Coordinates of C-alpha atoms and ligand atoms in Angstrom, one line a residue:
X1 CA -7.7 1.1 30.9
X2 CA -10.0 2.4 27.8
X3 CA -8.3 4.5 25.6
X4 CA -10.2 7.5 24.0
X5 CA -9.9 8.3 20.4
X6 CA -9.4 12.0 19.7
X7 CA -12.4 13.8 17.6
X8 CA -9.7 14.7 14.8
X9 CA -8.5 11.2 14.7
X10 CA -9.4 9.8 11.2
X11 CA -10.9 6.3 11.1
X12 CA -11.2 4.6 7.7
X13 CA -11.1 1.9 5.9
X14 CA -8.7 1.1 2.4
X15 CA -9.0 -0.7 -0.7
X16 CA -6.7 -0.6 -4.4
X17 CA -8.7 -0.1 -7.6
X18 CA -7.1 -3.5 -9.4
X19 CA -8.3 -5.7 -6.0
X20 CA -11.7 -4.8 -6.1
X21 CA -12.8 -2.9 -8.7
X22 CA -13.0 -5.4 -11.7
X23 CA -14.6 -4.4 -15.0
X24 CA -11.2 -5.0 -16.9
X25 CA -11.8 -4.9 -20.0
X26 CA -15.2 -1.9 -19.5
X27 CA -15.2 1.6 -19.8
X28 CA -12.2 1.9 -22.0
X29 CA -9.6 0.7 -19.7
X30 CA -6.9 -1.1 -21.2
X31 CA -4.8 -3.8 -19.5
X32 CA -2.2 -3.4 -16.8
X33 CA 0.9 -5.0 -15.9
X34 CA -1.6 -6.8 -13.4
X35 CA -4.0 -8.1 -15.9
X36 CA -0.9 -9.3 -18.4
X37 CA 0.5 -11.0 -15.1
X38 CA -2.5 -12.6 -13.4
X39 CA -3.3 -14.1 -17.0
X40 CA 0.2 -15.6 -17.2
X41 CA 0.3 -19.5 -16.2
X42 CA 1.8 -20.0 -13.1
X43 CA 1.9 -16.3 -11.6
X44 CA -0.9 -16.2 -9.0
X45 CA -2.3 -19.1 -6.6
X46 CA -5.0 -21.0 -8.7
X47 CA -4.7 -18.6 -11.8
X48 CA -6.6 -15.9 -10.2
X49 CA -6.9 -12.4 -12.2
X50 CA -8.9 -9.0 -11.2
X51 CA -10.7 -9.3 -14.2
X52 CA -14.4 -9.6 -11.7
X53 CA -12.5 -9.3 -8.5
X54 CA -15.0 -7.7 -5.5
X55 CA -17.1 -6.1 -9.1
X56 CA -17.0 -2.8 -7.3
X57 CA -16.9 -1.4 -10.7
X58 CA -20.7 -1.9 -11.0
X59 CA -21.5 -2.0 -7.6
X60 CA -20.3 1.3 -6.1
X61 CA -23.9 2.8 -4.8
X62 CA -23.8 -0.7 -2.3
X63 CA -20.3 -0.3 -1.3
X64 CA -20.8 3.8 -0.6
X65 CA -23.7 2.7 1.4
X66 CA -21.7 -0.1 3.2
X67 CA -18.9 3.0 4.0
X68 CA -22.2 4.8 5.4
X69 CA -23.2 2.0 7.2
X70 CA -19.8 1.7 8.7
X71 CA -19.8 5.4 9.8
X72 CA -16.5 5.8 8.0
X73 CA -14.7 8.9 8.6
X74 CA -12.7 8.9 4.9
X75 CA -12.3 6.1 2.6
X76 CA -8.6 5.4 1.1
X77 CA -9.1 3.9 -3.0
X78 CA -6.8 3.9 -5.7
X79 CA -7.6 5.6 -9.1
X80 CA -6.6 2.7 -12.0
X81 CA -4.3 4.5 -14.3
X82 CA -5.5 2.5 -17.2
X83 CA -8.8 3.0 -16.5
X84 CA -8.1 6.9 -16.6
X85 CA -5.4 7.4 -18.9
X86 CA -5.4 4.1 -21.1
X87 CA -2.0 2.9 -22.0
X88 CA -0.8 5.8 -20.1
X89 CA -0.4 9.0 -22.1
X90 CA -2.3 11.6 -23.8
X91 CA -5.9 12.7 -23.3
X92 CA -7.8 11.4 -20.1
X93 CA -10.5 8.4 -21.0
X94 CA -14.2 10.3 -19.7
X95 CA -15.7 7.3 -19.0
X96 CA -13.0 6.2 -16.6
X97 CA -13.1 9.8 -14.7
X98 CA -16.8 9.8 -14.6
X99 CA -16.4 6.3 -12.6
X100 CA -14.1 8.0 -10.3
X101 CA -15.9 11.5 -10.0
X102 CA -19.1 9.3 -9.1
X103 CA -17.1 7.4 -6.3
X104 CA -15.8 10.8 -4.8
X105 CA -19.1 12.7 -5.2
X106 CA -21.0 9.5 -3.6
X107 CA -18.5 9.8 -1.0
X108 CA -18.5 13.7 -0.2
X109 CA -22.6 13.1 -0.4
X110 CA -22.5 10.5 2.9
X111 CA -20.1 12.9 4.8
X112 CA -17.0 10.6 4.1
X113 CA -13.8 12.2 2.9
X114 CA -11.8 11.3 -0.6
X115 CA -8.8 9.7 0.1
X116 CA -7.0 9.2 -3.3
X117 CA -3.6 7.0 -4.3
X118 CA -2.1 7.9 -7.8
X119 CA -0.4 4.6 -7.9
X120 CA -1.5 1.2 -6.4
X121 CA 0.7 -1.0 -8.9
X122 CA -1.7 -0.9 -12.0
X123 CA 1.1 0.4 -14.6
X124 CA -0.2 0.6 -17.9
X125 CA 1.2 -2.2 -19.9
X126 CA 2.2 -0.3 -23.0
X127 CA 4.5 1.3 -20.2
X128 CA 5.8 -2.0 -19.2
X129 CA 6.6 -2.8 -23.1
X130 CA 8.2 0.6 -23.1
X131 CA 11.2 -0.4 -20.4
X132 CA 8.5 -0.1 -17.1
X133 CA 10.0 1.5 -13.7
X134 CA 13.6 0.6 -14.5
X135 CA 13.2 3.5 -17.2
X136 CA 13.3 7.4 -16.2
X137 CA 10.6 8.2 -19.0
X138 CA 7.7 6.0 -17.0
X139 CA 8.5 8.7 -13.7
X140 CA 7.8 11.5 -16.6
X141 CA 4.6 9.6 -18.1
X142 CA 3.4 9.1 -14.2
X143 CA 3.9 12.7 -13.5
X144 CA 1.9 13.7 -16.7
X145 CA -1.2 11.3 -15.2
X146 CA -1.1 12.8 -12.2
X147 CA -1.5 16.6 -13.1
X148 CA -4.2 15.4 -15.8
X149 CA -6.1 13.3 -13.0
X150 CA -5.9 16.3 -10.4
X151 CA -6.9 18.7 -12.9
X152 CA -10.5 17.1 -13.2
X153 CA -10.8 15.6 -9.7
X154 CA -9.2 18.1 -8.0
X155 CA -11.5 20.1 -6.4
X156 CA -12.8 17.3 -4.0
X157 CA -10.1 14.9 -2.9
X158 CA -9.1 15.4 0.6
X159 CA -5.3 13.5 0.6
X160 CA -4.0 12.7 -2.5
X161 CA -1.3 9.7 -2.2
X162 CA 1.3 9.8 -4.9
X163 CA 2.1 5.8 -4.5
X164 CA 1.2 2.9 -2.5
X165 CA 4.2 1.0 -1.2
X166 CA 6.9 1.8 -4.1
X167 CA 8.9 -1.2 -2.4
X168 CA 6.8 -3.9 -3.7
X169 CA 6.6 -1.9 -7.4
X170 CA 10.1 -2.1 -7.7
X171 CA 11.8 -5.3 -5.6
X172 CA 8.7 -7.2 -5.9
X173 CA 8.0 -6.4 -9.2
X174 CA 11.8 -6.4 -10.9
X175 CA 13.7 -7.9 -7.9
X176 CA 12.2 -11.4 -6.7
X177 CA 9.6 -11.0 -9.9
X178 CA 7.0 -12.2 -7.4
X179 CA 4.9 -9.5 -8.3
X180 CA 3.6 -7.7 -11.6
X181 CA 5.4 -7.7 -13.6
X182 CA 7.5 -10.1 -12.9
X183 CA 11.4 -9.4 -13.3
X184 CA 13.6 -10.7 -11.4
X185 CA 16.7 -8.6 -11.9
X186 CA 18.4 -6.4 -8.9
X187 CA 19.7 -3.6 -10.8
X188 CA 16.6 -3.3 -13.0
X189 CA 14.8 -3.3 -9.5
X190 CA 17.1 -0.3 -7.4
X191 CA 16.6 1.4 -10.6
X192 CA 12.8 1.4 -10.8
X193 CA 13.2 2.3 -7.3
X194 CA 14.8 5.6 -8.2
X195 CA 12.6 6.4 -10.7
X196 CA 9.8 5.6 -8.5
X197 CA 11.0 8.2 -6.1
X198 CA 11.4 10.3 -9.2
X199 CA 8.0 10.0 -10.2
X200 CA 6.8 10.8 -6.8
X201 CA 8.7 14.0 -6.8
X202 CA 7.5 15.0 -9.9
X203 CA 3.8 14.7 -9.4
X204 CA 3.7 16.5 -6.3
X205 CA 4.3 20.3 -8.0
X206 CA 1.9 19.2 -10.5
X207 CA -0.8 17.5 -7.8
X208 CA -0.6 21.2 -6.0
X209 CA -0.8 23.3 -9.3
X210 CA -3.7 21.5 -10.8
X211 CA -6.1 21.6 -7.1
X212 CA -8.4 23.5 -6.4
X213 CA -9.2 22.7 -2.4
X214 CA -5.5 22.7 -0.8
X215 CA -5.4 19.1 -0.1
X216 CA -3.0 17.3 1.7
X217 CA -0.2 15.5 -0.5
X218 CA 1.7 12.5 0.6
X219 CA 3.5 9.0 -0.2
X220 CA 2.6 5.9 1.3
X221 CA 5.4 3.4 2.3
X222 CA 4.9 0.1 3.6
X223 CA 8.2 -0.1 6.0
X224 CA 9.6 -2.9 7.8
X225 CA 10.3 -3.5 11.2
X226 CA 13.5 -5.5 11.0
X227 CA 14.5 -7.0 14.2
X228 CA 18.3 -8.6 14.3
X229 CA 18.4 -12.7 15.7
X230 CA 20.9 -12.0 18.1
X231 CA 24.0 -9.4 18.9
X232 CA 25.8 -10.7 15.7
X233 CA 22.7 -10.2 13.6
X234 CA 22.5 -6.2 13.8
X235 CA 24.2 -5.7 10.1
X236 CA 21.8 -8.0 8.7
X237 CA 19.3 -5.4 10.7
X238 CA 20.6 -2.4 9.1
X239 CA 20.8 -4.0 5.3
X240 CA 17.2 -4.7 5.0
X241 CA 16.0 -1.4 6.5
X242 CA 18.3 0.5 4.5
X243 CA 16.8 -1.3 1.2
X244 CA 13.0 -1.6 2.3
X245 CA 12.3 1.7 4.4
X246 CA 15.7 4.3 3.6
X247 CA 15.9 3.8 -0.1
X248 CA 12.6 6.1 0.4
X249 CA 12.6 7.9 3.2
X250 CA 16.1 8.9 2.5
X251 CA 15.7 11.0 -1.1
X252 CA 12.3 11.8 0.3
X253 CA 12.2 13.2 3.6
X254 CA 16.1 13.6 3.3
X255 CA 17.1 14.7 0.5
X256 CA 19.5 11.8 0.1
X257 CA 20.2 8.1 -0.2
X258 CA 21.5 6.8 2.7
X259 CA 25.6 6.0 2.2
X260 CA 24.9 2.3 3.5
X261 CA 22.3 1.6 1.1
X262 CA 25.0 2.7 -2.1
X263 CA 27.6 1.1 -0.4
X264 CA 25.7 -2.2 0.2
X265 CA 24.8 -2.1 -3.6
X266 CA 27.6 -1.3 -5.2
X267 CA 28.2 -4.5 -6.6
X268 CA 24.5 -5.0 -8.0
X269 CA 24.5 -1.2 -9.8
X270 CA 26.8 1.4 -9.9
X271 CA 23.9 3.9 -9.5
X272 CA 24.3 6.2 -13.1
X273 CA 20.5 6.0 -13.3
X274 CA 20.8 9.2 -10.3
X275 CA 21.1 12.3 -12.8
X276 CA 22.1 15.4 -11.5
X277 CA 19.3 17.7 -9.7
X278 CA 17.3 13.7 -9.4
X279 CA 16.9 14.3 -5.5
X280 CA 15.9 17.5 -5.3
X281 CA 13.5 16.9 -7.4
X282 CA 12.2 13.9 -5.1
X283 CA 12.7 15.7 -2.1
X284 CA 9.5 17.7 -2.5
X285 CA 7.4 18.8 1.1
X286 CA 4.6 16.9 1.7
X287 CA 1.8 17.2 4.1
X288 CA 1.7 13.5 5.5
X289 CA 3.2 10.3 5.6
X290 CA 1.6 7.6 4.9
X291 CA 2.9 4.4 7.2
X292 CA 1.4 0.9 6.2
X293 CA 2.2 -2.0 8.9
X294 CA 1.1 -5.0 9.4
X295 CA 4.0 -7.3 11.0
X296 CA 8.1 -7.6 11.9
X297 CA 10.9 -9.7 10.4
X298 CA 13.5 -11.1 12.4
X299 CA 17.1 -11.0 10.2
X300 CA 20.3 -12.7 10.5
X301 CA 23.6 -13.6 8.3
X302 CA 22.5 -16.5 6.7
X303 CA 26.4 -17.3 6.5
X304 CA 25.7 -20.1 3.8
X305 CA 22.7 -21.3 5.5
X306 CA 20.2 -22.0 2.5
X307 CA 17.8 -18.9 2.8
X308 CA 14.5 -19.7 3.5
X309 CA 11.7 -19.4 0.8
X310 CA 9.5 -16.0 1.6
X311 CA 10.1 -16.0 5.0
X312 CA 10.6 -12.5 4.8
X313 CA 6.6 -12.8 4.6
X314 CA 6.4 -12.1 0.7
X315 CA 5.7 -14.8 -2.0
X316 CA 8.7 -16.2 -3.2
X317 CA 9.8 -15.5 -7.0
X318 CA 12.7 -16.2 -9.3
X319 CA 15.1 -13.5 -8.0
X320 CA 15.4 -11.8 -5.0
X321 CA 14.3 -8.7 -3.4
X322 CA 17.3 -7.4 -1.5
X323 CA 19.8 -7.1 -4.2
X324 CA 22.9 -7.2 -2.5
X325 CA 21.7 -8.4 0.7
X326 CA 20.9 -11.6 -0.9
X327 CA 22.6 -13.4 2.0
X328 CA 20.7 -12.0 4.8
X329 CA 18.3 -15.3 6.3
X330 CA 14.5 -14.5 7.7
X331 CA 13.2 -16.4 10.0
X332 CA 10.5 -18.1 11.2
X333 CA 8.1 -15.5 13.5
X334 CA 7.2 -17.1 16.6
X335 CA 3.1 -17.3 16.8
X336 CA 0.6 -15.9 16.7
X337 CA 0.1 -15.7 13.0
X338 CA -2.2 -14.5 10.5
X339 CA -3.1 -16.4 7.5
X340 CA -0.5 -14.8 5.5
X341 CA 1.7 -16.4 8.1
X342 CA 2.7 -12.9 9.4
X343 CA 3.2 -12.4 13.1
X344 CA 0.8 -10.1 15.1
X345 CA 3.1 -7.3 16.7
X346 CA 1.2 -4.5 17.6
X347 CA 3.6 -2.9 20.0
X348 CA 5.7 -3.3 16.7
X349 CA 3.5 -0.4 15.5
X350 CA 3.5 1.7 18.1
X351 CA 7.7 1.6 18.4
X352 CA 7.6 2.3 14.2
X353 CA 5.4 5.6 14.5
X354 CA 7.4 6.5 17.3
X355 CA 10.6 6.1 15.6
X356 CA 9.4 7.8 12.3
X357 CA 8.2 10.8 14.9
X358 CA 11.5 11.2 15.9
X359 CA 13.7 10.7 13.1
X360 CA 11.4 13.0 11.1
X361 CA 10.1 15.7 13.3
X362 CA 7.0 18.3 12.6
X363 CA 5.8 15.7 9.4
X364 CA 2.8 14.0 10.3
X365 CA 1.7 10.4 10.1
X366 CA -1.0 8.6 9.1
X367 CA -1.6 4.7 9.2
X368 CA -2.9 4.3 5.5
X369 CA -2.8 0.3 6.0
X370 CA -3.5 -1.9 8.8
X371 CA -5.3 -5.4 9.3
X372 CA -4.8 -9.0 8.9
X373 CA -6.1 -12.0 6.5
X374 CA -7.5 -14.9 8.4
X375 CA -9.9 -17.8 7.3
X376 CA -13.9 -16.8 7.9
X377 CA -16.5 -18.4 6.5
X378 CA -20.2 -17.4 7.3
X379 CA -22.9 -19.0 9.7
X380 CA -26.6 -18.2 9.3
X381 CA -25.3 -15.0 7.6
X382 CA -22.7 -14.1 10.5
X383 CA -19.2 -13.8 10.3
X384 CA -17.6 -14.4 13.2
X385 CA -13.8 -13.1 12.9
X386 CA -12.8 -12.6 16.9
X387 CA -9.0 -12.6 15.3
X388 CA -9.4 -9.9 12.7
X389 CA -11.4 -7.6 15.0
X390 CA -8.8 -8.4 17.9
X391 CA -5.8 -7.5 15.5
X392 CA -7.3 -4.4 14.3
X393 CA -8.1 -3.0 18.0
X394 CA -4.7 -3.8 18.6
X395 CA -2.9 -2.0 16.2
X396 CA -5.2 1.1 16.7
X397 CA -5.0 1.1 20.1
X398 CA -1.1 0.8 19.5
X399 CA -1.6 4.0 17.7
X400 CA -3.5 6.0 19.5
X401 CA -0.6 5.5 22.0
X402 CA 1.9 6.3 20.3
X403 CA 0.1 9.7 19.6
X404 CA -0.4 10.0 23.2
X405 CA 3.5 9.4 23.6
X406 CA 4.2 12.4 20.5
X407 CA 3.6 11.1 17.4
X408 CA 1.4 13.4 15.3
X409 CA -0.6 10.2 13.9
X410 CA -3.7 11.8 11.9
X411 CA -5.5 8.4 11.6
X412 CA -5.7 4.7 10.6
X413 CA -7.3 3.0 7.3
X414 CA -8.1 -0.2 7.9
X415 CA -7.2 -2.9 5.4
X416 CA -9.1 -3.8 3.6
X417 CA -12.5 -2.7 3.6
X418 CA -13.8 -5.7 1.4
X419 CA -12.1 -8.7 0.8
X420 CA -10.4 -8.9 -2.7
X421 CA -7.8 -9.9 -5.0
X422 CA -4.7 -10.6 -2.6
X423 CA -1.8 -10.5 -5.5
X424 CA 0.2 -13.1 -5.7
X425 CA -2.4 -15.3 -3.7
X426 CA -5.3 -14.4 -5.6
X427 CA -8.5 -14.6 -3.5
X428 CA -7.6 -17.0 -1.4
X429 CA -6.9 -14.3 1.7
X430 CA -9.4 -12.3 3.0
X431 CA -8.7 -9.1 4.4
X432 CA -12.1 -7.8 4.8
X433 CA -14.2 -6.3 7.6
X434 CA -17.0 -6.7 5.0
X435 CA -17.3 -10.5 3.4
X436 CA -17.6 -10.8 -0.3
X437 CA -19.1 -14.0 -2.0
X438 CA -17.4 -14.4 -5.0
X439 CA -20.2 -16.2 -6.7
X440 CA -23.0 -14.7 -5.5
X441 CA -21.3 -10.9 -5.0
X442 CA -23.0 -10.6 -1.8
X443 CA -21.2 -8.3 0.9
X444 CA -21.9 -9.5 4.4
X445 CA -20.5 -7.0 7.3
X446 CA -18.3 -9.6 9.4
X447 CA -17.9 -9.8 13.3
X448 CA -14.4 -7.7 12.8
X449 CA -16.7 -4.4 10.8
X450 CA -19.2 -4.4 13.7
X451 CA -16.4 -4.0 16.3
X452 CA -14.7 -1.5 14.0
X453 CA -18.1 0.5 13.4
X454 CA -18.8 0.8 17.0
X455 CA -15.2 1.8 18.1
X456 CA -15.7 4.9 15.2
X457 CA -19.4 5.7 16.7
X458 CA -18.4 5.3 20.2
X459 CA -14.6 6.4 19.8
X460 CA -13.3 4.3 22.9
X461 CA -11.3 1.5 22.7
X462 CA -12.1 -1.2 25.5
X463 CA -9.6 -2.1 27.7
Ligands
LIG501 O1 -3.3 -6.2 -0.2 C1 -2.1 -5.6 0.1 C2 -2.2 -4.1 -0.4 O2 -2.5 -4.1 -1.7 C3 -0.9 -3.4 -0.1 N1 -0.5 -3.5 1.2 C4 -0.5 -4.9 1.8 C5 -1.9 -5.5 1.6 C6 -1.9 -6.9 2.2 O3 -0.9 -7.7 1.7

């Protein structure tokens, strides 16, 4: 059976100013805990850095045109915060805003709606030097940005997204050190955790006092579904949701960390980074939750088993990033799998809206991020990518269900709308519906963007 899309039902594409953006060192931006990372030996596949990356920088009028082209409904970017506010305090840099003002104003101009993220993991590095995330004053600093930011883009951004997946900022990027910028510490990373939950609770008084249209305010998080092996394997289950999805849900939406989470920390940190009146503060309303999903991990008690490297579907680092749950094994996912080696679940998706719907009632979802990296390589100027367009059907048609079943889902983004700097892996993953050639520049709208375009004209989804 066809499914049919609701009118309201946002369709639109994603991308993160540091993976396509470029222009590194232009327009008065100063370096990021990205650039200092992807320019350190050893860090990212090959030695790949954003300094050209997708060159969106100078090529925004062809990539607001592309959006066009696609018929997007609202496009989801991330605003560099040292591109706006170089090394991250004091007066805003207007060469940096005026990039940004262009990219909103060519957007409003094609009938496509702002979607802004505060934070997409481009911390200014004189932040870093400071202490980074695992230091209160960066959640004050962040704050600061965003009520700057808002004041002068304010009047035109639809959603504004305090931060993209805070899991990777902190037990990425201070836990397993696989990420920016690379710690590998667990107390260092459950206490950049707090203060990223901090920094989210700050900005969102100041995002509403400084705009001007009423927009919507959210977080995004990227959760995980974590299945358990077998009967015994349900604690193992429960540790990795508490750490990846509850450690933010819980001070958020619930005005509390969850006991399970302290308890199975409590030999890692003894939590005195929590000050007094810390989650109320983070427990602000917002207007939206943002979900980003793109596979399931299957747990179990390694009991001595030698864990396996990144099966839990991130690049491995020095550390770990489940401090305390250091013990707990992933395993292989059966096939299919992308090229990232992640399992396509899409009824995974559907279960994880419904889920949020009920543990969270009357706040409304939205998919932020969705889609999958496979190899594609053009032929006489075609891109054939059956797997990509199949995986994003999928997981939208998963969604649409779900909001047929109760969910208030308000859309899906998918990810990415050009290929670009994949982190860890440098360029060597493509998420794209749109093809970039990294020599030439050239965008090329693959098989997998077609499919998309047409399901947002026509809004049915085939059976
Ligand atoms: O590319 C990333 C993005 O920056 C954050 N979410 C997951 C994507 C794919 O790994």
């Amino acid at each position: 059976m066809s499914l049919r899309i609701p009118e309201d039902f946002t369709l639109g594409a994603a991308t993160a100013a540091y993976q396509i953006e470029g222009a590194a060192r232009e327009g008065g931006r100063t370096a990021s805990i990205w650039d200092t990372f992807s320019h350190t030996p050893g860090r990212t596949l090959d030695g790949d850095t954003g300094d050209v990356a997708a060159d969106h920088y100078h090529r925004l009028d062809t990539d607001l045109d592309l959006m066009a082209h696609l018929g997007l409904d609202a496009y989801r970017f991330s605003i560099a915060w040292p591109r706006v506010q170089p090394g991250g305090h004091g007066a805003l840099n207007p060469a940096g805003i005026a990039f940004y003002s262009r990219l909103v104003d060519g957007l409003l101009a094609r009938g496509i709606a702002p979607v802004a993220t505060l934070y997409h993991w481009d911390l200014p590095q004189e932040l870093e030097d400071a202490g980074g995330w695992p230091q209160r004053e960066t959640a004050v600093r962040f704050a600061e940005y965003a009520a700057r930011t808002v004041e002068v883009l304010g009047d035109r951004v639809a959603i504004w997204t305090t931060l993209n997946e805070p899991w990777c900022s902190a037990f990425l990027g201070y836990g397993s050190g696989a990420h920016a910028p690379g710690r590998a510490d667990g107390a260092s990373a459950l206490a950049a955790m707090h203060h990223l939950n901090l920094a989210h609770g700050l900005a969102v008084p100041e995002i509403r006092r400084a705009a001007r249209n009423s927009p919507q305010v959210s977080t995004t998080l990227n959760f995980h579904v974590a299945r358990p092996a077998d009967q015994d394997a349900d604690d193992a289950a429960r540790r990795i949701d508490a750490l990846a999805n509850r450690s933010f849900t819980g001070p958020i939406l619930d005005d509390r960390y969850p006991d399970d989470l302290v308890r199975d920390t409590a030999g890692v940190t003894d939590w005195a980074f929590v000050e007094d009146h810390d989650l109320a503060l983070i427990a602000q309303p917002i207007d939206l939750l943002g979900v980003n999903y793109y596979s399931t991990v299957t747990v179990r008690d390694s009991d001595g088993r030698a864990p396996r490297a990144a099966a839990d579907g991130h690049r491995a680092g020095a550390g770990s990033p489940w401090p305390g749950s250091e013990h707990v094994e992933f395993l292989p996912q059966p096939g299919p799998l992308t090229d990232m080696g992640w399992n396509i679940a899409p009824e995974a998706l559907e279960e994880l809206l419904l889920r949020l719907a009920a543990e969270h009632p009357g706040m409304p979802l939205l998919v932020t991020e969705n889609g999958a990296a496979f190899r594609d390589d053009p032929i006489a100027g075609h891109v054939l990518d059956p797997e990509r367009g199949d995986y994003i059907v999928s997981h939208l048609a998963a969604t649409v269900r779900a909001r047929t079943a109760g969910a208030d889902v308000r859309g899906y983004f998918a990810w990415s709308l050009l290929d670009n700097f994949e982190w860890g892996y440098g360029y060597s993953k493509r998420f794209g519906i749109v093809r970039v050639d990294y020599d030439t520049q050239e965008r090329i709208v693959k098989d997998s963007g077609r499919r998309y375009a047409e399901l947002i004209r026509s809004r049915i989804i085939p059976s």
